[in-house]
Tab-separated table of C-alpha atoms in Angstrom:
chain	number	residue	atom	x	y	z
A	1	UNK	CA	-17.222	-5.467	4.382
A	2	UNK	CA	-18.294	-1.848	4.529
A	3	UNK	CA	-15.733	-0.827	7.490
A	4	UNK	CA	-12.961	-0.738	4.780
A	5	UNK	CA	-12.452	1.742	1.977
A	6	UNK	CA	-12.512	0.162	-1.557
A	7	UNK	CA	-10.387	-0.027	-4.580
A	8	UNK	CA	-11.401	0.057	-8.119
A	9	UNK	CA	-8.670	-0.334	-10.791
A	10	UNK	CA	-9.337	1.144	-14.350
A	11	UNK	CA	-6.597	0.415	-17.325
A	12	UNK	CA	-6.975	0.541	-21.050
A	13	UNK	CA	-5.238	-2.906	-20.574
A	14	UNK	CA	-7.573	-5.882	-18.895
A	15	UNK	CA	-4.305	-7.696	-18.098
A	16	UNK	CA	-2.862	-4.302	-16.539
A	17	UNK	CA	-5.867	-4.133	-14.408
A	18	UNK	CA	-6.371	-7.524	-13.663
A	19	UNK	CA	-3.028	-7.903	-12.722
A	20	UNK	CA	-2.686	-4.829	-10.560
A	21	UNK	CA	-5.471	-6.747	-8.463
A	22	UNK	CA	-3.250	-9.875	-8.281
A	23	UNK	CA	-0.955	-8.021	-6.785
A	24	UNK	CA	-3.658	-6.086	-4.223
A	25	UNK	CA	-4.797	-9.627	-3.247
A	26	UNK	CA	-1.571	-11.192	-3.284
A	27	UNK	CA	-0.089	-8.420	-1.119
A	28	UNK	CA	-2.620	-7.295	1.203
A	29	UNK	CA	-5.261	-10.233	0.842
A	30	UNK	CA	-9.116	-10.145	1.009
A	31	UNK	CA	-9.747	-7.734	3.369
A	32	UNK	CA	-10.064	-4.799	0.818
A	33	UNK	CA	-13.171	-4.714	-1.300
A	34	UNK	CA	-11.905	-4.578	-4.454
A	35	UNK	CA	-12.708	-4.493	-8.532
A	36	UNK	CA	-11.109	-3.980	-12.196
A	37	UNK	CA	-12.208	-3.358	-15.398
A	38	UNK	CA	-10.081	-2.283	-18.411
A	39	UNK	CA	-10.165	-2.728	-22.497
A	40	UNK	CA	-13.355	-2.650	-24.769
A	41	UNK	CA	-13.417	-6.657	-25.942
A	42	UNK	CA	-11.652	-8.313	-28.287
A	43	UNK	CA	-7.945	-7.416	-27.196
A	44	UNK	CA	-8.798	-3.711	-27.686
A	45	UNK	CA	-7.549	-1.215	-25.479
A	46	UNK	CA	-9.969	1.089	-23.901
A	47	UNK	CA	-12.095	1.618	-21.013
A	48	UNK	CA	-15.430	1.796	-20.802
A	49	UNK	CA	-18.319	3.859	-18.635
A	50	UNK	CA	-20.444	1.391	-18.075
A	51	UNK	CA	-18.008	-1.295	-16.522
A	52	UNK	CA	-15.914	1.731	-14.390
A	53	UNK	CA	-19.422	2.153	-13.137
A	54	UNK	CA	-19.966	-1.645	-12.432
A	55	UNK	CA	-16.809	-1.840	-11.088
A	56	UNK	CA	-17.530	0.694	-8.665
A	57	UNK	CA	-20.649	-1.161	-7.245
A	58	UNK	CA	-18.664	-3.863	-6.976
A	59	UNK	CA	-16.321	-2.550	-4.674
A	60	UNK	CA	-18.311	-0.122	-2.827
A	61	UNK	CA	-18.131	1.009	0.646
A	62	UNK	CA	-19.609	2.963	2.819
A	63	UNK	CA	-16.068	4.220	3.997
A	64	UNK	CA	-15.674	5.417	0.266
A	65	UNK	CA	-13.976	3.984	-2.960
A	66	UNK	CA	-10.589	5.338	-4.129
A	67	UNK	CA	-10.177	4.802	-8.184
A	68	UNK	CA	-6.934	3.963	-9.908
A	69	UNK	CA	-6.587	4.952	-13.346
A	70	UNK	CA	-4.021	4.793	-16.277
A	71	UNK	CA	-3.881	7.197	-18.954
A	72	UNK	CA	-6.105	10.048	-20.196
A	73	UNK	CA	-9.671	8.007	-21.238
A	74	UNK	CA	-9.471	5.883	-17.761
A	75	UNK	CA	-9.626	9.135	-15.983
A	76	UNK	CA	-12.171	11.238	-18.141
A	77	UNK	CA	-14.324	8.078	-18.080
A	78	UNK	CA	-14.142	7.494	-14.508
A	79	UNK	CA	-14.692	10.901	-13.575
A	80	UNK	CA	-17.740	10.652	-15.923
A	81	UNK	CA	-19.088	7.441	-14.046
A	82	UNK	CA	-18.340	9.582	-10.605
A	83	UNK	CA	-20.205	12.621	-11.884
A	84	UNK	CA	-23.532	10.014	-12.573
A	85	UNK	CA	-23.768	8.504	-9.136
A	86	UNK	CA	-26.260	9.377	-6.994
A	87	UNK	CA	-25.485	12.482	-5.304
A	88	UNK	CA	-24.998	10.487	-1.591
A	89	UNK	CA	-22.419	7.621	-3.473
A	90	UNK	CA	-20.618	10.545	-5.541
A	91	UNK	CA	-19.289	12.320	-2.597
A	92	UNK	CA	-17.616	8.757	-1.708
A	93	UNK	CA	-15.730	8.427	-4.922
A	94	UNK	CA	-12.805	9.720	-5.656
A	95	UNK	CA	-9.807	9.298	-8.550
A	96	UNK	CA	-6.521	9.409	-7.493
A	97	UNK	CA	-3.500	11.136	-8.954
A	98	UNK	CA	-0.955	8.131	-8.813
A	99	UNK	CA	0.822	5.071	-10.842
A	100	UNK	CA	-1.911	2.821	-11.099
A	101	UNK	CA	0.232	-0.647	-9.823
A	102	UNK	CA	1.801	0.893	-7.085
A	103	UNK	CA	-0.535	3.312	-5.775
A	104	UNK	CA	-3.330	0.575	-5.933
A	105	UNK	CA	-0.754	-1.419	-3.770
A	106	UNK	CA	-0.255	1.480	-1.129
A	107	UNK	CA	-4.210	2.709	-1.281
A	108	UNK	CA	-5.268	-1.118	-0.258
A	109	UNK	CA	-2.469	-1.629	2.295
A	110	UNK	CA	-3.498	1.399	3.825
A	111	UNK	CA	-7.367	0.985	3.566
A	112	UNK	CA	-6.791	-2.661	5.177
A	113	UNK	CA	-5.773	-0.386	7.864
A	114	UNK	CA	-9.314	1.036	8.335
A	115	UNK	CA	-7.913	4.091	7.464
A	116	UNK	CA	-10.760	7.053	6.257
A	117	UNK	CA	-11.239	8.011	2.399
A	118	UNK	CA	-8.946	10.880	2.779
A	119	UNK	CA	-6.275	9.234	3.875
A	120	UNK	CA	-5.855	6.335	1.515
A	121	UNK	CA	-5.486	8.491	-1.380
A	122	UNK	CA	-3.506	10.757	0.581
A	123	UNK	CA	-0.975	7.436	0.451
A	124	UNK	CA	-1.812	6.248	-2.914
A	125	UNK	CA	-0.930	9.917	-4.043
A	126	UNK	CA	2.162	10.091	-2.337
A	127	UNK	CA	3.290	6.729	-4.602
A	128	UNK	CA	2.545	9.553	-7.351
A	129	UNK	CA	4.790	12.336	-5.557
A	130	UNK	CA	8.077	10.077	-5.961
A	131	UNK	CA	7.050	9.178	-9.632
A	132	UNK	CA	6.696	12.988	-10.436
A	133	UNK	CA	9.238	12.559	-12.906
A	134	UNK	CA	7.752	9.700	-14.844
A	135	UNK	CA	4.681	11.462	-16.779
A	136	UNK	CA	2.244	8.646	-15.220
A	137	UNK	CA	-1.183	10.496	-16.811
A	138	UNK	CA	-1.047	13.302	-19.126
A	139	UNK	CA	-3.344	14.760	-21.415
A	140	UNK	CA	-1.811	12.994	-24.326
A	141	UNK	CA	-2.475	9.466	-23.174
A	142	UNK	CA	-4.117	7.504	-25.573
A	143	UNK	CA	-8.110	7.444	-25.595
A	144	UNK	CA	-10.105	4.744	-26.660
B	1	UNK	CA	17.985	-8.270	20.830
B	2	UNK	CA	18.108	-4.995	22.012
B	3	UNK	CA	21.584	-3.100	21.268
B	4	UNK	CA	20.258	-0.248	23.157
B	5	UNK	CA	18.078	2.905	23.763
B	6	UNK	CA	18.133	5.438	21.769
B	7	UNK	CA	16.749	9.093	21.742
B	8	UNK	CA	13.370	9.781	20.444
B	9	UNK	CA	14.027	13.343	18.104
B	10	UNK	CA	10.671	13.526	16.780
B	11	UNK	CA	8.450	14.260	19.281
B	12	UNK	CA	6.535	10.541	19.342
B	13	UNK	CA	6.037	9.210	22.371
B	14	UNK	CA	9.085	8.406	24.661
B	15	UNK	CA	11.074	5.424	22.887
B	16	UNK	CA	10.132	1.209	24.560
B	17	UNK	CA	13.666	-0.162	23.224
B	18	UNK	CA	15.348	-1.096	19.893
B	19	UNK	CA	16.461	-4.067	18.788
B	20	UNK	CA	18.282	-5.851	15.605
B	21	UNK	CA	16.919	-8.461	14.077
B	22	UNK	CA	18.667	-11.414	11.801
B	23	UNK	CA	19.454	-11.057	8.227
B	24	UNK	CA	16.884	-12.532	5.616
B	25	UNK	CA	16.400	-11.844	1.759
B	26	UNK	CA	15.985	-8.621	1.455
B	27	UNK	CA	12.695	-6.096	2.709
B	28	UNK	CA	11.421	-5.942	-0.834
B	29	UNK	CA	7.557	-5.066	-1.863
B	30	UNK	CA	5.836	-8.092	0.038
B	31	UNK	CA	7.130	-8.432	3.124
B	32	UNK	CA	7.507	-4.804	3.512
B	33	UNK	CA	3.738	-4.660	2.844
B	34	UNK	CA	3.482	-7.488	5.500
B	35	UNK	CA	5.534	-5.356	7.688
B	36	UNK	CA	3.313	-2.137	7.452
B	37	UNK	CA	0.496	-4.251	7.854
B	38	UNK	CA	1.251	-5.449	11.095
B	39	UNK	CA	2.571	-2.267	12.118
B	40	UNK	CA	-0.468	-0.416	11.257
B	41	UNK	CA	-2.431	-2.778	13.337
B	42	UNK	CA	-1.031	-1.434	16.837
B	43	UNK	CA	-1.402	2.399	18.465
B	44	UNK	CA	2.157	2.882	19.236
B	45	UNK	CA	4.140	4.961	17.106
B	46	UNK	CA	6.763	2.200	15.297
B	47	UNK	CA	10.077	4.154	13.377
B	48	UNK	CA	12.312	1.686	11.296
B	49	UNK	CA	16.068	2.070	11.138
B	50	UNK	CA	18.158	-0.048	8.487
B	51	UNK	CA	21.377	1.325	9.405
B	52	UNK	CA	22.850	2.930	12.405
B	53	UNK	CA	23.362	6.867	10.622
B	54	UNK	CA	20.134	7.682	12.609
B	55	UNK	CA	17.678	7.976	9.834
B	56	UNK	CA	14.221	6.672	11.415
B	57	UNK	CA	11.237	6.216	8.958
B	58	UNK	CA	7.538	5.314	9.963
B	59	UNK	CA	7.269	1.907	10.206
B	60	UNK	CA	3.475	2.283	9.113
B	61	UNK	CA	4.338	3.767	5.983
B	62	UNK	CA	5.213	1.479	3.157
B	63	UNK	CA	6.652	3.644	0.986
B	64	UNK	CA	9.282	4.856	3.937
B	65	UNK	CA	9.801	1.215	4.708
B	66	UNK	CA	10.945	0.249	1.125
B	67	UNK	CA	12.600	3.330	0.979
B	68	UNK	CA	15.238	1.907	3.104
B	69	UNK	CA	16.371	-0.784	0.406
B	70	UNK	CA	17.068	-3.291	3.321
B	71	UNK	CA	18.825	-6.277	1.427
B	72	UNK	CA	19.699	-9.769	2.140
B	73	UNK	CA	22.740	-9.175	4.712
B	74	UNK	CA	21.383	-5.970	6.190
B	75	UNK	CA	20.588	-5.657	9.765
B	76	UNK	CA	17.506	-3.231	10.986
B	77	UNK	CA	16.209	-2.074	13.646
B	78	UNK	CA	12.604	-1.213	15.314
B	79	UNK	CA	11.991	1.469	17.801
B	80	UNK	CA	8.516	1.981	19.418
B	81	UNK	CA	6.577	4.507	21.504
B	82	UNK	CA	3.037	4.122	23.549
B	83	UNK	CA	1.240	1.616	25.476
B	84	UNK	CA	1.155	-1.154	23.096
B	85	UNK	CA	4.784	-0.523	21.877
B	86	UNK	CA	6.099	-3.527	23.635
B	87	UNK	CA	3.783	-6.099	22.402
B	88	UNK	CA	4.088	-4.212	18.605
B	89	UNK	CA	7.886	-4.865	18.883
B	90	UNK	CA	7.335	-8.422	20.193
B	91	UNK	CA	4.768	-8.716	17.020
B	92	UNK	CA	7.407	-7.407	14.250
B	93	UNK	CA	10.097	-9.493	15.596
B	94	UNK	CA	7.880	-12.697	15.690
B	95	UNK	CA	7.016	-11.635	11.725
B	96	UNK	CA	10.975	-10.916	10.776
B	97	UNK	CA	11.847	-14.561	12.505
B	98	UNK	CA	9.497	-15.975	10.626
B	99	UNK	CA	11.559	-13.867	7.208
B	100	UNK	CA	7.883	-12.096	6.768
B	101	UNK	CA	6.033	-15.938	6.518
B	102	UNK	CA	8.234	-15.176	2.890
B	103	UNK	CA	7.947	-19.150	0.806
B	104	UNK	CA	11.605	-19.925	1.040
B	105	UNK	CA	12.453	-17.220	3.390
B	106	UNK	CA	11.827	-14.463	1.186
B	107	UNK	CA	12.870	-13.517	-2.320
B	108	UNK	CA	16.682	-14.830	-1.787
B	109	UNK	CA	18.644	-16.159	-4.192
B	110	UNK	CA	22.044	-15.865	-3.107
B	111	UNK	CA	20.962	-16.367	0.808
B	112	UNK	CA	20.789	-19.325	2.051
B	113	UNK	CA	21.418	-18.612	5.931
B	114	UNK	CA	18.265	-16.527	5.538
B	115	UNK	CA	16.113	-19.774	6.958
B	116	UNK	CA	14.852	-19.249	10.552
């Protein structure tokens, strides 16, 4: 399932991620590769290199994977597990600048589209342009 | 039903027809996913109207189609341009019949003649 761009969601909350993909399967169904990860075990909130990286094999594509993250650590993190890709994969990852329920929404409806890298997080970031006012990721978040 | 031509103003390609469609529960996250969806799937440029002040939005845009709040009660409208509009149109109102294959009809409390 290559032809379609993927999603990867990364919360400090497991049940924020996980259900963020509900509502990517629910909503736009099977067509989108996609994978979660969030917390560090035991209830903790976190997130965690090694399973943003898993999480990106999981959902890779060819077409390119768009990453949703929460607050401050998702986004380091997963911009750390982007920067240790192989050079041809890291080109195809990206992390978008959007509310992580709804723009994973908008990002998968669009990539079910076949729509190109650019473009779905072109639409997941627009879900991010009408939350401007909401601080959805700021420097302040809380870190594992 | 169509209840008319109208004017293409933004340069799509020229407008196939509008048309209302019946009342349901409301054009909420789902179905409007659903709708986008379907919309997506065709080449013809699809614009959404949920009331008659003129105000078109890209029917392959879900944010745009949620945008327009449609509730239960509302009536919309679909207006399409290129060589698949026709069958796009046909597509959408087969979907909206159906109240977006919603269980129930959609998310309707409080609308009961929402039922195809």
């Amino acid at each position: 399932m290559t032809d379609v761009v993927g999603i990867v969601i990364v919360s400090h909350s497991p049940l924020v991620a996980e259900g963020a993909a509900d509502m990517v399967r629910q909503m736009v169904g099977d067509r989108v590769p996609l994978a979660w990860c969030g917390g560090v075990g035991e209830g903790v909130l976190g997130t965690r290199l090694s399973d943003i990286r898993a999480a990106i094999d999981r959902a890779w594509s060819e077409r390119g994977v768009v990453v949703m993250v929460d607050l401050g650590g998702a986004e380091t993190n997963s911009e750390m597990a982007i920067e240790a890709l192989p050079p041809e994969r890291r080109r195809k990852v990206v992390v978008a600048n959007a509310p992580v329920v709804e723009g994973a929404v908008l990002a998968a409806t669009e990539a079910a589209s076949g729509a190109a890298l650019a473009t779905v997080l072109a639409t997941a970031e627009e879900a991010g342009a009408r939350c401007r006012s909401v601080p959805s990721k700021t420097s302040a978040g809380r870190r594992q | 039903m169509p209840v008319g031509t109208v004017q293409n103003e933004c340069g799509a390609p020229p407008v196939i027809r509008s048309f209302a469609l019946p009342n349901f529960g409301g054009l909420h996250a789902r179905p409007a996913v659903k709708l986008t969806m379907l919309a997506k799937s065709f080449d013809a440029s699809i614009e959404m109207s949920a009331r008659d002040d003129g105000k078109w939005v890209d029917a392959k845009s879900v944010l745009r189609v949620m945008g327009l709040r449609i509730g239960p009660g509302d009536t919309f409208h679909f207006r399409a341009g290129g060589a698949d509009a026709e069958t796009a149109l046909s597509a959408i109102a087969a979907l909206a019949e159906r109240s977006f294959d919603e269980p129930g009809g959609g998310e309707t409390a409080g609308s009961p003649d929402n039922a195809p």
